[in-house]
Amino acid sequence: MAPKISLSSISLALVVLVSIVGASTSASAPRPLLLDQRDTNGLTDKVTWDNYSLMVDGERLFLFSGEFHYYRLPSPSLWLDILQKYKAIGMNGVSFYFNWGYHSAKKGVYDFDGVRDITKAFSAAEQTDLHVITRSGPYINAEVDCGGFPGWLTTMYSMARRNNPENNENFEEWLTQIDKYLHPNQITEGGKIILNQIDNEYSLNSEPAYLEAIKAKFLKDGIVVPSIYNDPGPKGHFVHGPGSADLYGWDKYPANFDCSNPMVWPNNRSTDWRDYHYRNNPEQPLALYEFQGGSFDPWGGPGYEACRTMVDERFAKVFYKNNYAQGATIQNLYMAYGGTSWGGLAKPSVYTSYDYGSPISEPGLMTSKAYEIKLQGTFIHTVKPFWTTSNFTVVNDNSEIILVDGLKDVNSDTKFYIAQHWNTPSNGLDEFHITVDTTDGTFEIPQSGKLVLNGRDAKILTADYAFNSQHLVYSTSEIFTHQDMGSHDAIVVYGYEGEDGEFVSRVKNNSSGRKIKVKSTDKSVQHTVDAHGLLRINYRHPNGTTPIYISGTGTKDLLVLVSGYESAQRWWAPVVDDATGQRVLIQGPYLVRSASVSGNTVHFKGDIDETTAIEVVVPTTVKRFTWNGRDLKLKPNDYGTWTGSLTFIEPEMTIPDLGEVEWNYSEASPEIQPDFDHSNWITATKQKTNSITLPQSWPILYADDYGFHTGCIWFRGTFNGSSQITGFNLTAVSGAASAWVVWLNGEYLGGFDVGNQAFTNLNGTLLKAEGENVISLLLWTTGHEDDFSSDDGFKAARGFSFATLLGPLNQTLWSIDWKIQGNLGGEDLADPVRGPYNEGGLYGERMGWHLPDFPDNDWETTRIPESQSRTGVSWYRTTVDVHIPTGYEVPISINIEDTTKARYRALIFVNGWQFGRYANDLGPQTQFYIPAGILNTQGKNTLAVAVVPLDKNATLGKITMTPYKVLESAIPPVELVMSPGYSVRDIGISK
C-alpha cells in the first residue's frame, strides 16, 4: 500500500507538483514543517512517520542500525554477543537479511531449527532492545550463492523476479514459511520488527507487478508494519505508484569496492541528496537502507585489513556525518558485522571470510571504526534536537576549501554546523571560522585559538543548546554525551589531540564573574566571563581526558570532560534507565556491554584486554561499583569522578600446536581409477536445460539439472576406443576462482581454470584404441552468481557446456556417456543439521570423513606440514583438545602457511562444519575464523582437511591454531552447536 500523504503547506504541495526525477539540483528550501502530521500505512499506527523521522509508539526515532547475517555466524549463542556490541556502539536497530536458500535444500522442504532457528535472532534483538528491519527478499543479493535463492530454483523454467505463475508460486512458498516467524515478532504483536523490506535493489529489468505480488503476500500473511523499498542509489525507482512501498530509500557505497588502493578515496560524497529527497518523497524521512560500512574483497584481493583501512574511522567521520548533513534520520550500515561465508554460502566473487572491513570484525572484535560509530551514535541519541532539523546557509571563511552545512532544530533554537572538506579525500590541514548566530548573539568562532580540519575529518559543532540545567552557547569540540548527575551536570566533548577547543556556556547573575570557579587538572585551561554572562573556556585537547569543573554559575555545577580522540574512543555511556534515558559514564575499558543501578551500586558488564585505568562519572547517589560481578575499589576525586583500575588476569588456556599433533592421512580420489564403480551415480540423460548457459553438446552436463548445487562435483565419461579417436575437447563453466582437474584412464592430464581445453594426440599413449576409456573430471565450484540485474544470472551453469571426442569425422553430439555425482543425496541432504551448503561431492565428504568419530585408525599417520607431495585428493584428520576458561572471550582461527608453487585447493572442517575454502595460488585468505560453539572451547575437536591438487606434487603447508585476541569478558554463555558425528552412510544413495 502506498503511503498516505498529508500536505498541509502550499510550499510542500508545490514541491510535490514540480517533482521530476533526475532534474538538476537547486538550492534547498527549508524542510517543510509537518511536526503535527503523522502518516501511516493504514494498517497500523504503531509505526508512523513525518518528513523528519520515524515514530514508534508515538515517540520520535532516529534509526541508526546495522546489518547482521545470522546465517554467516552458525553459532546462535553468539548472536546475542554481537547484538550486545551493536547496542554498545550506539546503534538502536538491526537489519536482518533472511536467506531463502539457507533454509530450503529442496522445494517444499524448510528448516528453521538449530543454526537456522531465527527465533533466537529475534530474541537477541529483544534482549538488547534493538529495533528490527526485516529483509526476507525473496531476493537479497548479499554476496551469497544465487543471491539468496535456493539452489533448486536454478532449474525453474520461468524467470525469477518476475510476475509469473511459476515464480510467484515458488516465492510465495518461501514467504509462507518465513512470515510465520515475522508475524509474531512485529511491534504490533509485542515484538521488535518496525519495518519490512520488499525484495532488494530491484531496478533493472523490473516489473511493478512483481513487487505488488510480494506486497500482497506479506499483507495476506499479516505483515502490517510499514514496507520499505531499497533503491540501488538515488535513482527514482518505485518512489510512488505501482510497486512502491510505504517508505522509499536508497543505498550507497561511495568508496566502491576496490580495497587494493585503500588510501584512494573518490571525491563523491553527496551534496544533493536533500534536494533529491525534496523532489521525490518530501513527506517521508530521508532513509539510507544500506550505507557503506565496509567492503567485500574478491578472490586474489588484498585482504580485509586493506578494506578496513579504506573504510576506516575517518571514512565514518566524513561520510556518515555528511549523511546527517543531508538530512538522513534512517541510516543502516552494511555491514556492521560481516561474519563468515562458511561452506558454500558465498557467491563466486568472494571467499570464505566476509569480514567486510566492518566496525565489528569477523571474530567479533572492536575496531577504531566501531569506536567512532559509538561517538556518533551516542551523540545522536543524546542530543535530540538533531532529529528534527531544516537546513540553512552558513557563513564561514576558507569556504572554497571547507564546506559547512547548517541544520536548525524546528522545535528550538539549537543549531548544528557540520564541517568537512569540499574535496572528500583531502589530507590538508585547514583552518577556518564559522559565523554562529545564537540567542546570545552572533559570534565568529573560535574567538580564541584555531578551528581546523586535519585531513579526512568532519565535525558536528553544536550551538544554542539547552541540556540538563545548562545552556551551551557553542562548542568547537564535538559532543559525545551529557547527563544530569544529581548535584551537577556532566558533558563529554572531544577532538583530535593537540587541537584547540572552545566551550561557551550561559551563566546566571554573575556578570562580574567573581563567584564563578573553573577548576582543572590542566593549568593551561583558560576562562573568561563577559558582561552578558557568557563563560568562555579555552583549552587544548589532551592525550587523555581533562576534567574542568565549573561552579558558582547560578545553576547546577557543570563538569566538562575534554577528551582527546583516542581517549574519547574509550568513553562509554550505557543507559541504566530506559524510562528516563539516564546514563552513566565510564572511560577506559575495551568494551562496556551494559550497566545497571541497584540502590547505591552501579553494575558494569564488559570486556578488557589488559589491565585498564578507568574513570567513572555517576549520579551522586552512587557509592559502590561492580565489574562483571566483582566489587571495584574506586576513589572519588575533587572533580566529581571516580578513578581506579580493572586488573586483567591472564587465563590458563589450552590451544594445541597443530604441528606437533599426529594426523591421519588417506588418499581420497578413487573416482579417477578406471574400475571405480559409479553405478549408483546419476546418469546424465537430460537434453534440455533452463540454465542461461547454452549447451554445445549433449547430454546436459550441468550439475544443477541433476540436483547438485554446491561444492565439488565429479563427472565420469565413458566411451569405446577406436583408432580414429585422438583426444577430447571440454569446456568447463563455473564461477570465479573455480577450477577443474582431468584424468584419463587414471592418468593425470592437468588442472585448469574454467574455460575450454583440448586434449590432443592422446592416441597411442593414454587412449585405448579398443575397449572402454574413462574420463574423470573434478570440478571445484565457488557458488552461483547473483541476480542483481534480474536477468536470471543465478542460473548460469556449473558443469561442462561442451564435451566431445576429437578425431572421428561423423561422431554424434552425444559421443560420451556421462555419470554425475555431487553431495551425498543431492537435494535430499545426508546431513540436514549442517544444511545444504556444508558438503560437496568429494569422496571423503560423501563418506563422512569430515565428521567427528569417523573411524580413521587404519589410515596412515603423518605430520603437517608434510614433506611428501601428492597428486590425487588427500584427506587429513586429527582430534585436539581446546580449553578456554569461563569469563574469557578468545576467538580462534585456523591458519595455513605454505610456500609451494604447486597450485591446490583445500577445505577445512571443524567438528564436521566446513569453515574454510583455501586457494594457495589465489589468496588472499590464509586465516579462517572458527566461532565458539562450532569449536568446542571446553574439550575435544575434530579437524579435517581435504586437499585437491590442481598441479602435480602439491604439498599441504603448515597448519596452526591461534587466538586473535584474549579478552576477559562478560560474553554471554556459548552453547555447543549440535554437530552430529559419523554413522555409516546409506550406500543406497549414490556414493
mmCIF file with all atom_site columns, C-alpha atoms in Angstrom, residues 365-492:
data_model
loop_
_atom_site.group_PDB
_atom_site.id
_atom_site.type_symbol
_atom_site.label_atom_id
_atom_site.label_alt_id
_atom_site.label_comp_id
_atom_site.label_asym_id
_atom_site.label_entity_id
_atom_site.label_seq_id
_atom_site.pdbx_PDB_ins_code
_atom_site.Cartn_x
_atom_site.Cartn_y
_atom_site.Cartn_z
_atom_site.occupancy
_atom_site.B_iso_or_equiv
_atom_site.pdbx_formal_charge
_atom_site.auth_seq_id
_atom_site.auth_comp_id
_atom_site.auth_asym_id
_atom_site.auth_atom_id
_atom_site.pdbx_PDB_model_num
ATOM 1   C CA . LEU A 1 365 ? 36.418 -7.734 17.876 1.00 0.00 ? 365 LEU A CA 1
ATOM 2   C CA . MET A 1 366 ? 36.107 -3.986 18.238 1.00 0.00 ? 366 MET A CA 1
ATOM 3   C CA . THR A 1 367 ? 37.793 -1.664 15.741 1.00 0.00 ? 367 THR A CA 1
ATOM 4   C CA . SER A 1 368 ? 38.539 2.052  15.599 1.00 0.00 ? 368 SER A CA 1
ATOM 5   C CA . LYS A 1 369 ? 35.538 2.432  13.306 1.00 0.00 ? 369 LYS A CA 1
ATOM 6   C CA . ALA A 1 370 ? 33.297 0.808  15.929 1.00 0.00 ? 370 ALA A CA 1
ATOM 7   C CA . TYR A 1 371 ? 34.502 3.335  18.479 1.00 0.00 ? 371 TYR A CA 1
ATOM 8   C CA . GLU A 1 372 ? 33.848 6.219  16.058 1.00 0.00 ? 372 GLU A CA 1
ATOM 9   C CA . ILE A 1 373 ? 30.330 4.913  15.451 1.00 0.00 ? 373 ILE A CA 1
ATOM 10  C CA . LYS A 1 374 ? 29.858 4.841  19.217 1.00 0.00 ? 374 LYS A CA 1
ATOM 11  C CA . LEU A 1 375 ? 30.794 8.518  19.401 1.00 0.00 ? 375 LEU A CA 1
ATOM 12  C CA . GLN A 1 376 ? 28.303 9.396  16.664 1.00 0.00 ? 376 GLN A CA 1
ATOM 13  C CA . GLY A 1 377 ? 25.513 7.107  17.814 1.00 0.00 ? 377 GLY A CA 1
ATOM 14  C CA . THR A 1 378 ? 25.655 8.251  21.422 1.00 0.00 ? 378 THR A CA 1
ATOM 15  C CA . PHE A 1 379 ? 25.622 11.898 20.323 1.00 0.00 ? 379 PHE A CA 1
ATOM 16  C CA . ILE A 1 380 ? 22.599 11.264 18.094 1.00 0.00 ? 380 ILE A CA 1
ATOM 17  C CA . HIS A 1 381 ? 20.605 9.535  20.822 1.00 0.00 ? 381 HIS A CA 1
ATOM 18  C CA . THR A 1 382 ? 21.570 12.136 23.440 1.00 0.00 ? 382 THR A CA 1
ATOM 19  C CA . VAL A 1 383 ? 21.146 15.389 21.517 1.00 0.00 ? 383 VAL A CA 1
ATOM 20  C CA . LYS A 1 384 ? 17.559 15.005 20.358 1.00 0.00 ? 384 LYS A CA 1
ATOM 21  C CA . PRO A 1 385 ? 17.194 18.357 18.554 1.00 0.00 ? 385 PRO A CA 1
ATOM 22  C CA . PHE A 1 386 ? 19.405 16.724 15.918 1.00 0.00 ? 386 PHE A CA 1
ATOM 23  C CA . TRP A 1 387 ? 16.422 14.581 14.887 1.00 0.00 ? 387 TRP A CA 1
ATOM 24  C CA . THR A 1 388 ? 14.184 17.354 13.538 1.00 0.00 ? 388 THR A CA 1
ATOM 25  C CA . THR A 1 389 ? 16.141 19.871 11.527 1.00 0.00 ? 389 THR A CA 1
ATOM 26  C CA . SER A 1 390 ? 15.883 22.052 8.497  1.00 0.00 ? 390 SER A CA 1
ATOM 27  C CA . ASN A 1 391 ? 18.962 23.284 6.705  1.00 0.00 ? 391 ASN A CA 1
ATOM 28  C CA . PHE A 1 392 ? 20.244 26.845 6.447  1.00 0.00 ? 392 PHE A CA 1
ATOM 29  C CA . THR A 1 393 ? 23.137 28.619 4.765  1.00 0.00 ? 393 THR A CA 1
ATOM 30  C CA . VAL A 1 394 ? 26.269 29.038 6.848  1.00 0.00 ? 394 VAL A CA 1
ATOM 31  C CA . VAL A 1 395 ? 28.819 31.819 6.591  1.00 0.00 ? 395 VAL A CA 1
ATOM 32  C CA . ASN A 1 396 ? 32.377 30.585 7.033  1.00 0.00 ? 396 ASN A CA 1
ATOM 33  C CA . ASP A 1 397 ? 35.761 31.661 5.806  1.00 0.00 ? 397 ASP A CA 1
ATOM 34  C CA . ASN A 1 398 ? 38.032 29.413 3.739  1.00 0.00 ? 398 ASN A CA 1
ATOM 35  C CA . SER A 1 399 ? 34.764 28.349 2.136  1.00 0.00 ? 399 SER A CA 1
ATOM 36  C CA . GLU A 1 400 ? 36.392 27.283 -1.124 1.00 0.00 ? 400 GLU A CA 1
ATOM 37  C CA . ILE A 1 401 ? 38.100 24.515 0.875  1.00 0.00 ? 401 ILE A CA 1
ATOM 38  C CA . ILE A 1 402 ? 35.784 23.922 3.823  1.00 0.00 ? 402 ILE A CA 1
ATOM 39  C CA . LEU A 1 403 ? 32.092 23.077 3.403  1.00 0.00 ? 403 LEU A CA 1
ATOM 40  C CA . VAL A 1 404 ? 29.887 23.796 6.413  1.00 0.00 ? 404 VAL A CA 1
ATOM 41  C CA . ASP A 1 405 ? 26.272 22.628 6.374  1.00 0.00 ? 405 ASP A CA 1
ATOM 42  C CA . GLY A 1 406 ? 23.841 24.245 8.788  1.00 0.00 ? 406 GLY A CA 1
ATOM 43  C CA . LEU A 1 407 ? 20.990 22.383 10.471 1.00 0.00 ? 407 LEU A CA 1
ATOM 44  C CA . LYS A 1 408 ? 18.455 24.046 12.765 1.00 0.00 ? 408 LYS A CA 1
ATOM 45  C CA . ASP A 1 409 ? 16.051 22.247 15.042 1.00 0.00 ? 409 ASP A CA 1
ATOM 46  C CA . VAL A 1 410 ? 12.482 23.203 14.162 1.00 0.00 ? 410 VAL A CA 1
ATOM 47  C CA . ASN A 1 411 ? 11.395 22.924 17.817 1.00 0.00 ? 411 ASN A CA 1
ATOM 48  C CA . SER A 1 412 ? 14.083 25.067 19.431 1.00 0.00 ? 412 SER A CA 1
ATOM 49  C CA . ASP A 1 413 ? 16.918 27.462 18.718 1.00 0.00 ? 413 ASP A CA 1
ATOM 50  C CA . THR A 1 414 ? 19.523 24.703 18.595 1.00 0.00 ? 414 THR A CA 1
ATOM 51  C CA . LYS A 1 415 ? 21.775 24.706 15.549 1.00 0.00 ? 415 LYS A CA 1
ATOM 52  C CA . PHE A 1 416 ? 24.350 22.307 14.215 1.00 0.00 ? 416 PHE A CA 1
ATOM 53  C CA . TYR A 1 417 ? 27.290 23.105 11.961 1.00 0.00 ? 417 TYR A CA 1
ATOM 54  C CA . ILE A 1 418 ? 28.716 20.113 10.085 1.00 0.00 ? 418 ILE A CA 1
ATOM 55  C CA . ALA A 1 419 ? 32.139 20.901 8.673  1.00 0.00 ? 419 ALA A CA 1
ATOM 56  C CA . GLN A 1 420 ? 34.097 18.858 6.137  1.00 0.00 ? 420 GLN A CA 1
ATOM 57  C CA . HIS A 1 421 ? 36.425 19.365 3.214  1.00 0.00 ? 421 HIS A CA 1
ATOM 58  C CA . TRP A 1 422 ? 34.849 20.073 -0.154 1.00 0.00 ? 422 TRP A CA 1
ATOM 59  C CA . ASN A 1 423 ? 37.447 17.685 -1.562 1.00 0.00 ? 423 ASN A CA 1
ATOM 60  C CA . THR A 1 424 ? 36.483 14.480 0.230  1.00 0.00 ? 424 THR A CA 1
ATOM 61  C CA . PRO A 1 425 ? 39.899 12.759 0.073  1.00 0.00 ? 425 PRO A CA 1
ATOM 62  C CA . SER A 1 426 ? 41.791 15.864 1.164  1.00 0.00 ? 426 SER A CA 1
ATOM 63  C CA . ASN A 1 427 ? 44.639 15.315 3.595  1.00 0.00 ? 427 ASN A CA 1
ATOM 64  C CA . GLY A 1 428 ? 45.131 19.037 4.118  1.00 0.00 ? 428 GLY A CA 1
ATOM 65  C CA . LEU A 1 429 ? 45.318 20.742 7.495  1.00 0.00 ? 429 LEU A CA 1
ATOM 66  C CA . ASP A 1 430 ? 42.987 23.715 7.052  1.00 0.00 ? 430 ASP A CA 1
ATOM 67  C CA . GLU A 1 431 ? 41.896 26.442 9.442  1.00 0.00 ? 431 GLU A CA 1
ATOM 68  C CA . PHE A 1 432 ? 38.509 28.122 9.271  1.00 0.00 ? 432 PHE A CA 1
ATOM 69  C CA . HIS A 1 433 ? 35.995 30.215 11.205 1.00 0.00 ? 433 HIS A CA 1
ATOM 70  C CA . ILE A 1 434 ? 32.219 29.964 11.331 1.00 0.00 ? 434 ILE A CA 1
ATOM 71  C CA . THR A 1 435 ? 29.748 32.771 11.929 1.00 0.00 ? 435 THR A CA 1
ATOM 72  C CA . VAL A 1 436 ? 27.353 31.429 14.537 1.00 0.00 ? 436 VAL A CA 1
ATOM 73  C CA . ASP A 1 437 ? 24.019 33.100 15.205 1.00 0.00 ? 437 ASP A CA 1
ATOM 74  C CA . THR A 1 438 ? 22.622 32.338 18.664 1.00 0.00 ? 438 THR A CA 1
ATOM 75  C CA . THR A 1 439 ? 20.082 33.777 21.058 1.00 0.00 ? 439 THR A CA 1
ATOM 76  C CA . ASP A 1 440 ? 23.083 35.171 22.949 1.00 0.00 ? 440 ASP A CA 1
ATOM 77  C CA . GLY A 1 441 ? 24.466 36.993 19.948 1.00 0.00 ? 441 GLY A CA 1
ATOM 78  C CA . THR A 1 442 ? 26.450 36.437 16.781 1.00 0.00 ? 442 THR A CA 1
ATOM 79  C CA . PHE A 1 443 ? 29.982 35.118 17.072 1.00 0.00 ? 443 PHE A CA 1
ATOM 80  C CA . GLU A 1 444 ? 32.801 34.302 14.709 1.00 0.00 ? 444 GLU A CA 1
ATOM 81  C CA . ILE A 1 445 ? 34.138 31.123 16.219 1.00 0.00 ? 445 ILE A CA 1
ATOM 82  C CA . PRO A 1 446 ? 36.530 30.349 17.586 1.00 0.00 ? 446 PRO A CA 1
ATOM 83  C CA . GLN A 1 447 ? 37.097 33.633 19.344 1.00 0.00 ? 447 GLN A CA 1
ATOM 84  C CA . SER A 1 448 ? 40.496 32.372 20.500 1.00 0.00 ? 448 SER A CA 1
ATOM 85  C CA . GLY A 1 449 ? 42.731 29.635 19.151 1.00 0.00 ? 449 GLY A CA 1
ATOM 86  C CA . LYS A 1 450 ? 42.220 27.710 15.947 1.00 0.00 ? 450 LYS A CA 1
ATOM 87  C CA . LEU A 1 451 ? 39.465 25.601 14.464 1.00 0.00 ? 451 LEU A CA 1
ATOM 88  C CA . VAL A 1 452 ? 40.897 23.131 11.968 1.00 0.00 ? 452 VAL A CA 1
ATOM 89  C CA . LEU A 1 453 ? 40.058 20.133 9.845  1.00 0.00 ? 453 LEU A CA 1
ATOM 90  C CA . ASN A 1 454 ? 43.006 17.794 9.764  1.00 0.00 ? 454 ASN A CA 1
ATOM 91  C CA . GLY A 1 455 ? 42.690 15.807 6.572  1.00 0.00 ? 455 GLY A CA 1
ATOM 92  C CA . ARG A 1 456 ? 39.846 13.319 6.321  1.00 0.00 ? 456 ARG A CA 1
ATOM 93  C CA . ASP A 1 457 ? 37.830 14.635 9.191  1.00 0.00 ? 457 ASP A CA 1
ATOM 94  C CA . ALA A 1 458 ? 34.385 16.088 9.766  1.00 0.00 ? 458 ALA A CA 1
ATOM 95  C CA . LYS A 1 459 ? 32.959 17.824 12.806 1.00 0.00 ? 459 LYS A CA 1
ATOM 96  C CA . ILE A 1 460 ? 29.465 18.340 14.174 1.00 0.00 ? 460 ILE A CA 1
ATOM 97  C CA . LEU A 1 461 ? 29.508 21.554 16.198 1.00 0.00 ? 461 LEU A CA 1
ATOM 98  C CA . THR A 1 462 ? 26.530 22.389 18.372 1.00 0.00 ? 462 THR A CA 1
ATOM 99  C CA . ALA A 1 463 ? 25.196 25.829 19.314 1.00 0.00 ? 463 ALA A CA 1
ATOM 100 C CA . ASP A 1 464 ? 22.303 27.306 21.324 1.00 0.00 ? 464 ASP A CA 1
ATOM 101 C CA . TYR A 1 465 ? 21.637 24.007 23.037 1.00 0.00 ? 465 TYR A CA 1
ATOM 102 C CA . ALA A 1 466 ? 19.825 23.684 26.358 1.00 0.00 ? 466 ALA A CA 1
ATOM 103 C CA . PHE A 1 467 ? 20.848 20.495 28.107 1.00 0.00 ? 467 PHE A CA 1
ATOM 104 C CA . ASN A 1 468 ? 20.054 19.346 31.639 1.00 0.00 ? 468 ASN A CA 1
ATOM 105 C CA . SER A 1 469 ? 20.377 22.557 33.711 1.00 0.00 ? 469 SER A CA 1
ATOM 106 C CA . GLN A 1 470 ? 22.818 24.182 31.314 1.00 0.00 ? 470 GLN A CA 1
ATOM 107 C CA . HIS A 1 471 ? 22.726 26.305 28.179 1.00 0.00 ? 471 HIS A CA 1
ATOM 108 C CA . LEU A 1 472 ? 25.525 25.750 25.685 1.00 0.00 ? 472 LEU A CA 1
ATOM 109 C CA . VAL A 1 473 ? 26.127 28.789 23.521 1.00 0.00 ? 473 VAL A CA 1
ATOM 110 C CA . TYR A 1 474 ? 28.515 26.858 21.292 1.00 0.00 ? 474 TYR A CA 1
ATOM 111 C CA . SER A 1 475 ? 31.377 24.401 21.391 1.00 0.00 ? 475 SER A CA 1
ATOM 112 C CA . THR A 1 476 ? 34.145 23.849 18.866 1.00 0.00 ? 476 THR A CA 1
ATOM 113 C CA . SER A 1 477 ? 34.637 20.411 20.387 1.00 0.00 ? 477 SER A CA 1
ATOM 114 C CA . GLU A 1 478 ? 32.198 17.692 19.397 1.00 0.00 ? 478 GLU A CA 1
ATOM 115 C CA . ILE A 1 479 ? 29.755 16.387 21.962 1.00 0.00 ? 479 ILE A CA 1
ATOM 116 C CA . PHE A 1 480 ? 29.795 12.719 22.935 1.00 0.00 ? 480 PHE A CA 1
ATOM 117 C CA . THR A 1 481 ? 27.063 12.847 25.566 1.00 0.00 ? 481 THR A CA 1
ATOM 118 C CA . HIS A 1 482 ? 25.832 14.684 28.634 1.00 0.00 ? 482 HIS A CA 1
ATOM 119 C CA . GLN A 1 483 ? 23.965 13.684 31.744 1.00 0.00 ? 483 GLN A CA 1
ATOM 120 C CA . ASP A 1 484 ? 22.372 15.034 34.919 1.00 0.00 ? 484 ASP A CA 1
ATOM 121 C CA . MET A 1 485 ? 24.384 13.540 37.786 1.00 0.00 ? 485 MET A CA 1
ATOM 122 C CA . GLY A 1 486 ? 22.277 14.965 40.619 1.00 0.00 ? 486 GLY A CA 1
ATOM 123 C CA . SER A 1 487 ? 24.446 17.620 42.250 1.00 0.00 ? 487 SER A CA 1
ATOM 124 C CA . HIS A 1 488 ? 25.971 18.564 38.924 1.00 0.00 ? 488 HIS A CA 1
ATOM 125 C CA . ASP A 1 489 ? 25.690 18.003 35.194 1.00 0.00 ? 489 ASP A CA 1
ATOM 126 C CA . ALA A 1 490 ? 28.379 16.346 33.105 1.00 0.00 ? 490 ALA A CA 1
ATOM 127 C CA . ILE A 1 491 ? 29.241 16.635 29.442 1.00 0.00 ? 491 ILE A CA 1
ATOM 128 C CA . VAL A 1 492 ? 31.950 14.853 27.450 1.00 0.00 ? 492 VAL A CA 1
#
